[in-house]
mmCIF file of C-alpha atoms in Angstrom:
data_model
loop_
_atom_site.group_PDB
_atom_site.id
_atom_site.type_symbol
_atom_site.label_atom_id
_atom_site.label_comp_id
_atom_site.label_asym_id
_atom_site.label_seq_id
_atom_site.Cartn_x
_atom_site.Cartn_y
_atom_site.Cartn_z
ATOM 1 C CA MET C 376 -97.821 41.767 -119.891
ATOM 2 C CA PRO C 377 -98.045 40.652 -123.477
ATOM 3 C CA SER C 378 -94.886 38.793 -124.625
ATOM 4 C CA THR C 379 -94.234 41.324 -127.387
ATOM 5 C CA THR C 380 -93.968 44.000 -124.686
ATOM 6 C CA ARG C 381 -91.667 41.987 -122.761
ATOM 7 C CA ARG C 382 -89.179 41.278 -125.178
ATOM 8 C CA THR C 383 -86.296 43.410 -125.211
ATOM 9 C CA VAL C 384 -84.925 44.504 -128.829
ATOM 10 C CA LEU C 385 -81.251 45.406 -129.014
ATOM 11 C CA THR C 386 -79.398 46.000 -132.076
ATOM 12 C CA ALA C 387 -75.601 45.536 -132.449
ATOM 13 C CA ALA C 388 -75.185 49.369 -132.727
ATOM 14 C CA ALA C 389 -77.276 49.981 -129.463
ATOM 15 C CA ALA C 390 -75.112 47.650 -127.543
ATOM 16 C CA ALA C 391 -71.914 49.276 -128.615
ATOM 17 C CA GLY C 392 -73.559 52.672 -127.750
ATOM 18 C CA ILE C 393 -74.183 51.356 -124.116
ATOM 19 C CA THR C 394 -70.634 50.185 -123.992
ATOM 20 C CA ALA C 395 -69.250 53.518 -125.232
ATOM 21 C CA THR C 396 -71.415 55.810 -123.175
ATOM 22 C CA ALA C 397 -72.523 54.413 -119.958
ATOM 23 C CA ALA C 398 -70.169 51.421 -119.411
ATOM 24 C CA GLY C 399 -67.236 53.349 -120.944
ATOM 25 C CA SER C 400 -67.902 56.795 -119.382
ATOM 26 C CA ALA C 401 -67.324 54.979 -115.816
ATOM 27 C CA HIS C 402 -63.827 54.194 -116.749
ATOM 28 C CA ALA C 403 -63.245 57.742 -118.493
ATOM 29 C CA SER C 404 -64.462 59.494 -115.192
ATOM 30 C CA GLU C 405 -62.584 57.360 -112.861
ATOM 31 C CA GLY C 406 -59.050 57.293 -114.646
ATOM 32 C CA ARG C 407 -58.653 53.873 -115.904
ATOM 33 C CA HIS C 408 -58.146 53.088 -119.781
ATOM 34 C CA GLY C 409 -57.330 50.053 -121.201
ATOM 35 C CA THR C 410 -55.087 49.067 -124.333
ATOM 36 C CA PRO C 411 -56.742 47.170 -127.358
ATOM 37 C CA GLY C 412 -57.209 43.709 -126.942
ATOM 38 C CA HIS C 413 -55.664 40.567 -128.355
ATOM 39 C CA ALA C 414 -57.357 37.755 -130.533
ATOM 40 C CA PRO C 415 -58.897 34.927 -128.382
ATOM 41 C CA THR C 416 -56.833 32.040 -127.475
ATOM 42 C CA LYS C 417 -57.821 28.474 -127.024
ATOM 43 C CA GLU C 418 -56.335 25.530 -124.790
ATOM 44 C CA VAL C 419 -57.789 22.105 -123.827
ATOM 45 C CA PHE C 420 -59.038 22.430 -120.138
ATOM 46 C CA GLY C 421 -59.780 19.001 -119.796
ATOM 47 C CA LEU C 422 -61.695 15.723 -120.967
ATOM 48 C CA LEU C 423 -65.331 14.720 -120.185
ATOM 49 C CA ALA C 424 -66.211 10.984 -119.371
ATOM 50 C CA ASP C 425 -66.955 10.305 -123.024
ATOM 51 C CA GLY C 426 -63.756 11.715 -124.196
ATOM 52 C CA THR C 427 -64.910 15.188 -125.448
ATOM 53 C CA ALA C 428 -62.462 17.965 -125.232
ATOM 54 C CA VAL C 429 -63.514 20.977 -123.329
ATOM 55 C CA HIS C 430 -61.529 24.190 -124.193
ATOM 56 C CA ARG C 431 -60.974 26.941 -122.418
ATOM 57 C CA TRP C 432 -60.949 30.468 -124.323
ATOM 58 C CA THR C 433 -59.030 33.514 -123.141
ATOM 59 C CA LEU C 434 -60.044 37.048 -123.863
ATOM 60 C CA SER C 435 -57.910 40.052 -122.867
ATOM 61 C CA ASN C 436 -58.954 43.776 -123.497
ATOM 62 C CA GLY C 437 -58.729 46.992 -121.698
ATOM 63 C CA GLY C 438 -57.308 45.534 -118.393
ATOM 64 C CA THR C 439 -59.664 42.785 -118.002
ATOM 65 C CA THR C 440 -58.946 39.026 -118.673
ATOM 66 C CA LEU C 441 -61.899 36.761 -119.025
ATOM 67 C CA LYS C 442 -61.496 32.757 -119.387
ATOM 68 C CA ALA C 443 -64.462 30.907 -120.698
ATOM 69 C CA LEU C 444 -65.226 27.300 -121.269
ATOM 70 C CA SER C 445 -67.065 25.387 -124.195
ATOM 71 C CA TYR C 446 -68.561 23.349 -121.380
ATOM 72 C CA GLY C 447 -71.524 25.231 -119.922
ATOM 73 C CA GLY C 448 -70.292 28.495 -121.046
ATOM 74 C CA ILE C 449 -68.615 28.760 -117.824
ATOM 75 C CA ILE C 450 -66.723 31.990 -116.917
ATOM 76 C CA GLN C 451 -63.780 29.895 -115.214
ATOM 77 C CA SER C 452 -61.903 32.987 -114.438
ATOM 78 C CA LEU C 453 -62.184 37.056 -114.451
ATOM 79 C CA GLU C 454 -59.207 39.083 -113.667
ATOM 80 C CA THR C 455 -59.455 42.912 -113.126
ATOM 81 C CA ALA C 456 -56.778 45.193 -111.532
ATOM 82 C CA ASP C 457 -56.948 47.141 -108.047
ATOM 83 C CA ARG C 458 -56.196 50.957 -107.729
ATOM 84 C CA ARG C 459 -52.355 49.879 -107.766
ATOM 85 C CA GLY C 460 -52.593 48.032 -110.959
ATOM 86 C CA ARG C 461 -52.475 44.554 -109.570
ATOM 87 C CA ALA C 462 -54.551 42.037 -111.505
ATOM 88 C CA THR C 463 -56.404 39.411 -109.659
ATOM 89 C CA GLY C 464 -59.162 36.883 -110.370
ATOM 90 C CA ILE C 465 -62.420 38.186 -108.782
ATOM 91 C CA ALA C 466 -64.886 35.248 -110.020
ATOM 92 C CA LEU C 467 -64.966 32.113 -108.012
ATOM 93 C CA GLY C 468 -64.318 28.684 -109.793
ATOM 94 C CA PHE C 469 -62.321 25.506 -110.102
ATOM 95 C CA ASP C 470 -58.731 24.881 -111.678
ATOM 96 C CA ASN C 471 -60.053 21.701 -113.188
ATOM 97 C CA LEU C 472 -63.026 20.149 -115.205
ATOM 98 C CA ASP C 473 -63.740 17.317 -112.843
ATOM 99 C CA ASP C 474 -64.855 19.466 -110.111
ATOM 100 C CA TYR C 475 -67.128 21.626 -112.533
ATOM 101 C CA VAL C 476 -68.764 18.415 -113.596
ATOM 102 C CA ALA C 477 -69.205 16.786 -110.222
ATOM 103 C CA LYS C 478 -69.357 19.516 -107.619
ATOM 104 C CA SER C 479 -70.116 22.943 -109.012
ATOM 105 C CA PRO C 480 -72.887 25.147 -107.567
ATOM 106 C CA TYR C 481 -73.344 27.094 -110.935
ATOM 107 C CA PHE C 482 -69.860 28.817 -110.663
ATOM 108 C CA GLY C 483 -69.825 31.065 -113.618
ATOM 109 C CA GLY C 484 -72.344 28.970 -115.423
ATOM 110 C CA LEU C 485 -74.702 30.214 -118.636
ATOM 111 C CA ILE C 486 -78.013 29.479 -117.137
ATOM 112 C CA GLY C 487 -80.964 28.075 -119.035
ATOM 113 C CA ARG C 488 -83.575 27.292 -120.454
ATOM 114 C CA TYR C 489 -85.014 29.089 -117.238
ATOM 115 C CA GLY C 490 -82.819 30.882 -114.617
ATOM 116 C CA ASN C 491 -84.024 30.583 -111.149
ATOM 117 C CA ARG C 492 -86.683 28.519 -109.785
ATOM 118 C CA ILE C 493 -89.970 27.195 -111.104
ATOM 119 C CA ALA C 494 -92.576 26.007 -108.625
ATOM 120 C CA ASP C 495 -93.107 22.303 -108.409
ATOM 121 C CA GLY C 496 -91.107 22.099 -111.551
ATOM 122 C CA ARG C 497 -94.275 22.635 -113.631
ATOM 123 C CA PHE C 498 -95.994 25.137 -115.944
ATOM 124 C CA THR C 499 -98.929 25.445 -118.361
ATOM 125 C CA LEU C 500 -98.657 26.929 -121.663
ATOM 126 C CA ASP C 501 -101.399 27.033 -124.328
ATOM 127 C CA GLY C 502 -103.342 24.326 -122.428
ATOM 128 C CA ALA C 503 -100.306 21.874 -122.093
ATOM 129 C CA THR C 504 -98.671 21.233 -118.930
ATOM 130 C CA HIS C 505 -95.058 20.491 -118.833
ATOM 131 C CA GLN C 506 -93.203 18.861 -116.004
ATOM 132 C CA LEU C 507 -89.458 19.563 -115.524
ATOM 133 C CA PRO C 508 -86.789 17.961 -113.504
ATOM 134 C CA LEU C 509 -87.206 18.677 -109.741
ATOM 135 C CA ASN C 510 -83.343 19.468 -108.442
ATOM 136 C CA ASP C 511 -84.127 21.915 -105.780
ATOM 137 C CA GLY C 512 -86.365 20.395 -103.180
ATOM 138 C CA PRO C 513 -89.969 20.361 -104.844
ATOM 139 C CA ASN C 514 -88.771 23.067 -107.504
ATOM 140 C CA SER C 515 -86.786 22.841 -110.792
ATOM 141 C CA LEU C 516 -83.953 25.160 -110.465
ATOM 142 C CA HIS C 517 -81.673 26.872 -113.270
ATOM 143 C CA GLY C 518 -82.997 24.625 -116.077
ATOM 144 C CA GLY C 519 -82.924 21.281 -114.071
ATOM 145 C CA ASP C 520 -80.220 18.878 -113.349
ATOM 146 C CA ARG C 521 -78.721 19.099 -116.651
ATOM 147 C CA GLY C 522 -79.478 22.851 -117.463
ATOM 148 C CA PHE C 523 -77.380 24.864 -120.061
ATOM 149 C CA ASP C 524 -74.567 25.162 -117.620
ATOM 150 C CA LYS C 525 -73.847 21.429 -118.079
ATOM 151 C CA ARG C 526 -73.933 21.299 -121.768
ATOM 152 C CA MET C 527 -71.385 21.711 -124.432
ATOM 153 C CA TRP C 528 -71.440 24.672 -126.666
ATOM 154 C CA ASP C 529 -70.045 25.443 -129.907
ATOM 155 C CA VAL C 530 -67.620 28.592 -129.559
ATOM 156 C CA ALA C 531 -66.399 30.939 -132.386
ATOM 157 C CA PRO C 532 -64.021 33.701 -131.379
ATOM 158 C CA PHE C 533 -64.231 37.179 -133.115
ATOM 159 C CA THR C 534 -62.544 40.635 -133.132
ATOM 160 C CA ARG C 535 -64.683 43.266 -134.283
ATOM 161 C CA GLY C 536 -63.087 46.861 -134.306
ATOM 162 C CA ALA C 537 -61.617 47.198 -130.762
ATOM 163 C CA ASP C 538 -63.792 44.529 -129.348
ATOM 164 C CA THR C 539 -62.911 41.155 -128.782
ATOM 165 C CA GLY C 540 -65.211 38.208 -127.828
ATOM 166 C CA LEU C 541 -66.772 34.628 -128.191
ATOM 167 C CA VAL C 542 -70.072 33.848 -130.031
ATOM 168 C CA LEU C 543 -71.378 30.477 -128.114
ATOM 169 C CA THR C 544 -74.191 28.488 -129.603
ATOM 170 C CA ARG C 545 -76.214 25.384 -129.287
ATOM 171 C CA ILE C 546 -79.734 23.853 -130.084
ATOM 172 C CA SER C 547 -82.074 22.837 -127.280
ATOM 173 C CA PRO C 548 -84.070 19.917 -128.627
ATOM 174 C CA ASP C 549 -87.718 19.839 -128.101
ATOM 175 C CA GLY C 550 -88.309 18.186 -124.823
ATOM 176 C CA GLU C 551 -84.861 18.864 -123.312
ATOM 177 C CA ALA C 552 -85.311 19.015 -119.684
ATOM 178 C CA GLY C 553 -89.138 18.772 -120.205
ATOM 179 C CA TYR C 554 -89.245 22.062 -122.303
ATOM 180 C CA PRO C 555 -91.229 22.639 -125.345
ATOM 181 C CA GLY C 556 -89.798 23.404 -128.653
ATOM 182 C CA ASN C 557 -86.483 23.289 -130.624
ATOM 183 C CA LEU C 558 -84.738 26.267 -129.160
ATOM 184 C CA ALA C 559 -81.801 28.053 -131.018
ATOM 185 C CA VAL C 560 -79.593 29.878 -128.541
ATOM 186 C CA ARG C 561 -76.753 32.555 -129.330
ATOM 187 C CA VAL C 562 -74.840 34.132 -126.399
ATOM 188 C CA THR C 563 -72.091 36.724 -127.220
ATOM 189 C CA TYR C 564 -69.289 37.534 -124.706
ATOM 190 C CA THR C 565 -67.662 40.659 -125.538
ATOM 191 C CA LEU C 566 -64.678 42.631 -123.765
ATOM 192 C CA THR C 567 -64.518 46.058 -125.012
ATOM 193 C CA PRO C 568 -61.502 48.374 -125.205
ATOM 194 C CA ARG C 569 -62.523 49.808 -121.690
ATOM 195 C CA GLY C 570 -62.497 46.413 -120.180
ATOM 196 C CA ALA C 571 -66.303 46.177 -120.081
ATOM 197 C CA TRP C 572 -67.749 42.581 -120.409
ATOM 198 C CA ARG C 573 -71.103 42.567 -122.123
ATOM 199 C CA ILE C 574 -73.406 39.460 -122.533
ATOM 200 C CA ASP C 575 -75.766 39.418 -125.519
ATOM 201 C CA TYR C 576 -78.358 36.700 -125.224
ATOM 202 C CA GLU C 577 -80.575 35.659 -128.148
ATOM 203 C CA ALA C 578 -83.107 32.657 -128.822
ATOM 204 C CA THR C 579 -85.455 31.661 -131.487
ATOM 205 C CA THR C 580 -87.949 28.775 -131.146
ATOM 206 C CA ASP C 581 -90.262 26.642 -133.191
ATOM 207 C CA ARG C 582 -92.802 25.994 -130.704
ATOM 208 C CA ALA C 583 -94.051 28.088 -127.627
ATOM 209 C CA THR C 584 -91.890 28.004 -124.833
ATOM 210 C CA VAL C 585 -90.295 29.828 -121.856
ATOM 211 C CA VAL C 586 -87.122 31.338 -121.654
ATOM 212 C CA ASN C 587 -85.023 33.164 -118.818
ATOM 213 C CA LEU C 588 -81.290 33.123 -119.588
ATOM 214 C CA THR C 589 -78.579 34.638 -117.220
ATOM 215 C CA SER C 590 -74.998 34.167 -115.961
ATOM 216 C CA HIS C 591 -74.511 32.816 -112.447
ATOM 217 C CA THR C 592 -71.128 34.516 -111.802
ATOM 218 C CA TYR C 593 -69.733 34.443 -108.135
ATOM 219 C CA PHE C 594 -67.948 37.720 -107.391
ATOM 220 C CA ASN C 595 -65.506 38.947 -104.689
ATOM 221 C CA LEU C 596 -63.784 42.099 -105.684
ATOM 222 C CA ALA C 597 -61.174 41.633 -102.983
ATOM 223 C CA GLY C 598 -60.034 38.477 -104.914
ATOM 224 C CA GLU C 599 -61.281 34.930 -105.240
ATOM 225 C CA GLY C 600 -60.783 33.055 -102.317
ATOM 226 C CA ASN C 601 -59.860 36.059 -100.469
ATOM 227 C CA GLY C 602 -62.323 36.393 -97.574
ATOM 228 C CA THR C 603 -65.982 37.400 -96.947
ATOM 229 C CA ILE C 604 -67.919 40.056 -98.801
ATOM 230 C CA ASP C 605 -68.532 42.265 -95.667
ATOM 231 C CA GLY C 606 -66.548 44.939 -97.073
ATOM 232 C CA HIS C 607 -68.238 45.155 -100.416
ATOM 233 C CA LEU C 608 -70.773 48.111 -100.524
ATOM 234 C CA LEU C 609 -73.842 47.590 -102.922
ATOM 235 C CA GLU C 610 -76.005 50.282 -104.412
ATOM 236 C CA LEU C 611 -79.019 48.659 -106.139
ATOM 237 C CA ALA C 612 -81.723 50.747 -107.886
ATOM 238 C CA ALA C 613 -84.801 49.068 -106.630
ATOM 239 C CA THR C 614 -87.594 49.850 -104.319
ATOM 240 C CA ARG C 615 -89.237 46.514 -104.401
ATOM 241 C CA TYR C 616 -88.391 42.858 -104.250
ATOM 242 C CA THR C 617 -90.131 39.565 -104.350
ATOM 243 C CA PRO C 618 -90.513 37.776 -101.176
ATOM 244 C CA VAL C 619 -90.423 33.984 -101.269
ATOM 245 C CA ASP C 620 -92.076 31.066 -99.517
ATOM 246 C CA ALA C 621 -90.381 28.326 -97.480
ATOM 247 C CA THR C 622 -89.028 26.571 -100.753
ATOM 248 C CA LEU C 623 -87.777 30.083 -102.161
ATOM 249 C CA ILE C 624 -90.493 30.457 -104.499
ATOM 250 C CA PRO C 625 -91.918 34.416 -104.817
ATOM 251 C CA THR C 626 -95.387 34.615 -103.146
ATOM 252 C CA GLY C 627 -96.405 37.024 -105.801
ATOM 253 C CA GLU C 628 -96.103 40.166 -103.624
ATOM 254 C CA LEU C 629 -93.839 43.129 -104.780
ATOM 255 C CA ALA C 630 -92.803 44.124 -101.379
ATOM 256 C CA PRO C 631 -91.082 47.534 -100.534
ATOM 257 C CA VAL C 632 -87.395 47.290 -99.407
ATOM 258 C CA ALA C 633 -87.599 50.199 -96.926
ATOM 259 C CA ARG C 634 -86.984 49.248 -93.442
ATOM 260 C CA THR C 635 -85.677 45.664 -94.419
ATOM 261 C CA PRO C 636 -82.347 44.066 -94.862
ATOM 262 C CA PHE C 637 -83.072 44.283 -98.693
ATOM 263 C CA ASP C 638 -82.685 47.949 -98.871
ATOM 264 C CA PHE C 639 -79.529 48.951 -100.845
ATOM 265 C CA ARG C 640 -80.933 52.022 -102.385
ATOM 266 C CA ARG C 641 -78.082 53.698 -100.731
ATOM 267 C CA ALA C 642 -74.562 51.918 -100.701
ATOM 268 C CA ARG C 643 -74.486 49.539 -97.784
ATOM 269 C CA SER C 644 -72.479 46.402 -96.867
ATOM 270 C CA ILE C 645 -73.497 43.291 -98.636
ATOM 271 C CA GLY C 646 -72.322 41.032 -95.657
ATOM 272 C CA GLU C 647 -73.754 42.945 -92.944
ATOM 273 C CA GLN C 648 -77.303 43.496 -94.446
ATOM 274 C CA ASP C 649 -77.648 39.632 -95.088
ATOM 275 C CA ARG C 650 -77.264 38.927 -91.281
ATOM 276 C CA ILE C 651 -79.922 41.346 -90.056
ATOM 277 C CA PRO C 652 -83.035 39.208 -88.630
ATOM 278 C CA HIS C 653 -85.725 39.053 -90.794
ATOM 279 C CA GLU C 654 -88.472 36.507 -91.649
ATOM 280 C CA GLN C 655 -87.206 36.530 -95.276
ATOM 281 C CA THR C 656 -83.239 35.972 -94.322
ATOM 282 C CA VAL C 657 -84.067 33.342 -92.093
ATOM 283 C CA ILE C 658 -86.033 31.334 -94.953
ATOM 284 C CA ALA C 659 -82.996 31.985 -97.335
ATOM 285 C CA GLN C 660 -80.103 31.767 -94.879
ATOM 286 C CA GLY C 661 -79.196 35.077 -96.003
ATOM 287 C CA ILE C 662 -80.170 36.838 -99.264
ATOM 288 C CA ASP C 663 -81.389 34.844 -102.154
ATOM 289 C CA HIS C 664 -83.997 37.198 -103.604
ATOM 290 C CA ASN C 665 -85.043 38.875 -106.818
ATOM 291 C CA TYR C 666 -85.245 42.481 -106.877
ATOM 292 C CA VAL C 667 -87.477 44.734 -108.957
ATOM 293 C CA LEU C 668 -85.425 47.103 -110.729
ATOM 294 C CA ASP C 669 -86.889 50.620 -110.738
ATOM 295 C CA LYS C 670 -86.069 51.136 -114.561
ATOM 296 C CA GLY C 671 -88.048 48.076 -115.719
ATOM 297 C CA ILE C 672 -87.764 46.514 -119.102
ATOM 298 C CA THR C 673 -85.568 48.702 -121.355
ATOM 299 C CA PRO C 674 -84.656 48.806 -125.139
ATOM 300 C CA ARG C 675 -81.065 49.244 -124.185
ATOM 301 C CA PRO C 676 -78.934 48.412 -121.139
ATOM 302 C CA GLU C 677 -79.692 50.789 -118.153
ATOM 303 C CA TYR C 678 -77.850 51.541 -114.893
ATOM 304 C CA ALA C 679 -78.998 48.713 -112.256
ATOM 305 C CA LEU C 680 -76.406 48.784 -109.618
ATOM 306 C CA SER C 681 -72.814 49.458 -108.327
ATOM 307 C CA VAL C 682 -70.548 47.269 -106.208
ATOM 308 C CA THR C 683 -67.701 48.999 -104.569
ATOM 309 C CA HIS C 684 -64.743 47.161 -102.738
ATOM 310 C CA PRO C 685 -63.076 50.228 -101.017
ATOM 311 C CA GLU C 686 -59.971 48.547 -99.823
ATOM 312 C CA SER C 687 -58.688 47.201 -103.353
ATOM 313 C CA GLY C 688 -60.621 50.187 -105.056
ATOM 314 C CA ARG C 689 -62.346 47.954 -107.303
ATOM 315 C CA VAL C 690 -65.891 48.899 -108.717
ATOM 316 C CA MET C 691 -68.044 46.938 -110.805
ATOM 317 C CA LYS C 692 -71.349 48.455 -112.307
ATOM 318 C CA MET C 693 -73.989 46.650 -114.080
ATOM 319 C CA TYR C 694 -76.329 47.728 -116.914
ATOM 320 C CA THR C 695 -78.996 45.827 -118.171
ATOM 321 C CA THR C 696 -82.223 45.608 -120.197
ATOM 322 C CA GLU C 697 -83.802 43.102 -117.783
ATOM 323 C CA PRO C 698 -86.513 43.863 -115.027
ATOM 324 C CA GLY C 699 -85.226 41.820 -112.292
ATOM 325 C CA MET C 700 -81.688 41.188 -110.471
ATOM 326 C CA GLN C 701 -81.267 38.171 -108.083
ATOM 327 C CA LEU C 702 -79.010 38.910 -105.389
ATOM 328 C CA TYR C 703 -77.394 35.732 -103.821
ATOM 329 C CA THR C 704 -75.078 36.146 -100.882
ATOM 330 C CA GLY C 705 -73.387 32.861 -101.064
ATOM 331 C CA ASN C 706 -75.494 31.330 -98.400
ATOM 332 C CA PHE C 707 -74.892 27.642 -99.220
ATOM 333 C CA LEU C 708 -71.058 27.741 -99.666
ATOM 334 C CA ASP C 709 -70.127 25.388 -96.777
ATOM 335 C CA GLY C 710 -66.141 25.194 -96.882
ATOM 336 C CA THR C 711 -66.311 21.678 -98.651
ATOM 337 C CA LEU C 712 -65.119 23.414 -102.174
ATOM 338 C CA THR C 713 -61.712 24.211 -102.902
ATOM 339 C CA GLY C 714 -61.302 26.947 -105.326
ATOM 340 C CA SER C 715 -58.516 27.937 -108.170
ATOM 341 C CA SER C 716 -56.505 29.710 -105.518
ATOM 342 C CA GLY C 717 -56.476 26.437 -103.336
ATOM 343 C CA ARG C 718 -58.690 28.139 -100.740
ATOM 344 C CA LEU C 719 -61.777 26.836 -99.284
ATOM 345 C CA TYR C 720 -65.147 28.655 -100.071
ATOM 346 C CA ARG C 721 -67.127 29.417 -97.128
ATOM 347 C CA GLN C 722 -70.531 30.900 -96.506
ATOM 348 C CA GLY C 723 -70.599 34.580 -97.366
ATOM 349 C CA ASP C 724 -67.284 34.546 -99.411
ATOM 350 C CA ALA C 725 -69.081 35.747 -102.446
ATOM 351 C CA PHE C 726 -72.032 37.339 -103.982
ATOM 352 C CA CYS C 727 -73.909 36.819 -107.333
ATOM 353 C CA LEU C 728 -76.039 39.332 -109.210
ATOM 354 C CA GLU C 729 -78.119 37.664 -111.952
ATOM 355 C CA ALA C 730 -79.827 40.125 -114.352
ATOM 356 C CA GLN C 731 -83.043 38.297 -115.233
ATOM 357 C CA HIS C 732 -86.763 38.018 -115.746
ATOM 358 C CA PHE C 733 -88.572 36.784 -112.267
ATOM 359 C CA PRO C 734 -88.536 33.501 -110.671
ATOM 360 C CA ASP C 735 -91.514 31.313 -111.237
ATOM 361 C CA ALA C 736 -92.825 33.977 -113.842
ATOM 362 C CA PRO C 737 -94.460 31.064 -115.932
ATOM 363 C CA ASN C 738 -96.819 30.264 -113.036
ATOM 364 C CA GLN C 739 -97.394 33.919 -111.972
ATOM 365 C CA PRO C 740 -99.424 36.102 -114.653
ATOM 366 C CA ALA C 741 -98.899 39.223 -112.860
ATOM 367 C CA PHE C 742 -94.883 39.009 -113.648
ATOM 368 C CA PRO C 743 -93.434 39.982 -116.970
ATOM 369 C CA SER C 744 -93.998 37.389 -119.326
ATOM 370 C CA THR C 745 -91.118 34.798 -120.142
ATOM 371 C CA VAL C 746 -93.281 33.234 -123.216
ATOM 372 C CA LEU C 747 -91.413 33.010 -126.538
ATOM 373 C CA ARG C 748 -93.353 32.344 -129.547
ATOM 374 C CA PRO C 749 -92.284 31.199 -133.166
ATOM 375 C CA GLY C 750 -91.397 33.938 -135.281
ATOM 376 C CA ARG C 751 -90.304 36.216 -132.184
ATOM 377 C CA THR C 752 -86.609 36.546 -130.958
ATOM 378 C CA TYR C 753 -85.680 36.813 -127.467
ATOM 379 C CA ARG C 754 -82.921 39.372 -126.709
ATOM 380 C CA THR C 755 -81.408 40.614 -123.774
ATOM 381 C CA THR C 756 -78.047 42.420 -122.798
ATOM 382 C CA THR C 757 -76.152 42.769 -119.600
ATOM 383 C CA VAL C 758 -73.042 44.825 -119.311
ATOM 384 C CA HIS C 759 -70.385 44.478 -116.359
ATOM 385 C CA ALA C 760 -68.293 47.804 -116.307
ATOM 386 C CA PHE C 761 -65.182 47.739 -114.210
ATOM 387 C CA SER C 762 -63.196 50.433 -112.743
ATOM 388 C CA THR C 763 -61.311 51.767 -109.733
ATOM 389 C CA ARG C 764 -61.339 54.574 -107.518
#
């Protein structure tokens, strides 16, 4: 697929439109309306080893409160209310900077330059081969050992009409982690009056490169540290997924989800599905796979999935312009990490849903292209809409 076809173009007006219609209508129909947000606030969260201050920014709007760090663009906390109006943090994370630097399995991270895996940490573009750091067995994962989630970002707060948010920017220099081109990146976190969290990604380059940006937030709608995800029901609009080899690299096949543990075309328990015996769930120790969204690449965010936690009444719907969605069921949480609640995180205590292009696309021409060239702008958008029922 040509790169011009691959790129999603989304204007600010269109982004507001999806919030006001698709994301916003979910709240209107389910009876949860928020109040106007406040200007973002900032506090020091900690100091890096070189003395650099890391700030935590707090956004609040429409009943949702989001806390983001200038280190890694990390979502440190995300709070929403249950059906009784009780606010609880639903994103896994730490209460201190040192753990993010030393231990984090990408909790809440802003992922780049390339989200997900690249086989052998290598790709060839325009006849030149580029070697990336190997940080996941024989492969490169999430931009290497120092991806965007481990870099400092410039952060600018804003209020725009009834929206409130943050603009995060940085220049990824030519050769950083082996990637070609000086990449100028701009990521906007917005909370809307109805409590939806929208992420707009933009990037430009002065040399041909590959880009695949996403957010790696770990969710538990029962509350961070509040047990397993067995009670979470996922409906995912995808009839195909990408099976993987023994190192979790896609084989190139687009396989049907029918009659497999990967079938969420109707709402099913995430925790129960990922324990169904299957060659692919054995390889990944659960589900850690990319879904081929039925909608494909779209010019505006369109419905991709819904997660419901019946006990609390919380519902999260996701809309995206992206063609893929990585579902990860917390398979490698092993009880050694203590979260912000003071509780240990164990296998199956969270799920991630990462809107993206496909893993290893630079090495698989049949997948939608992730190539970005000078004069073009990479633009994608993902919206998380929260409600109760």
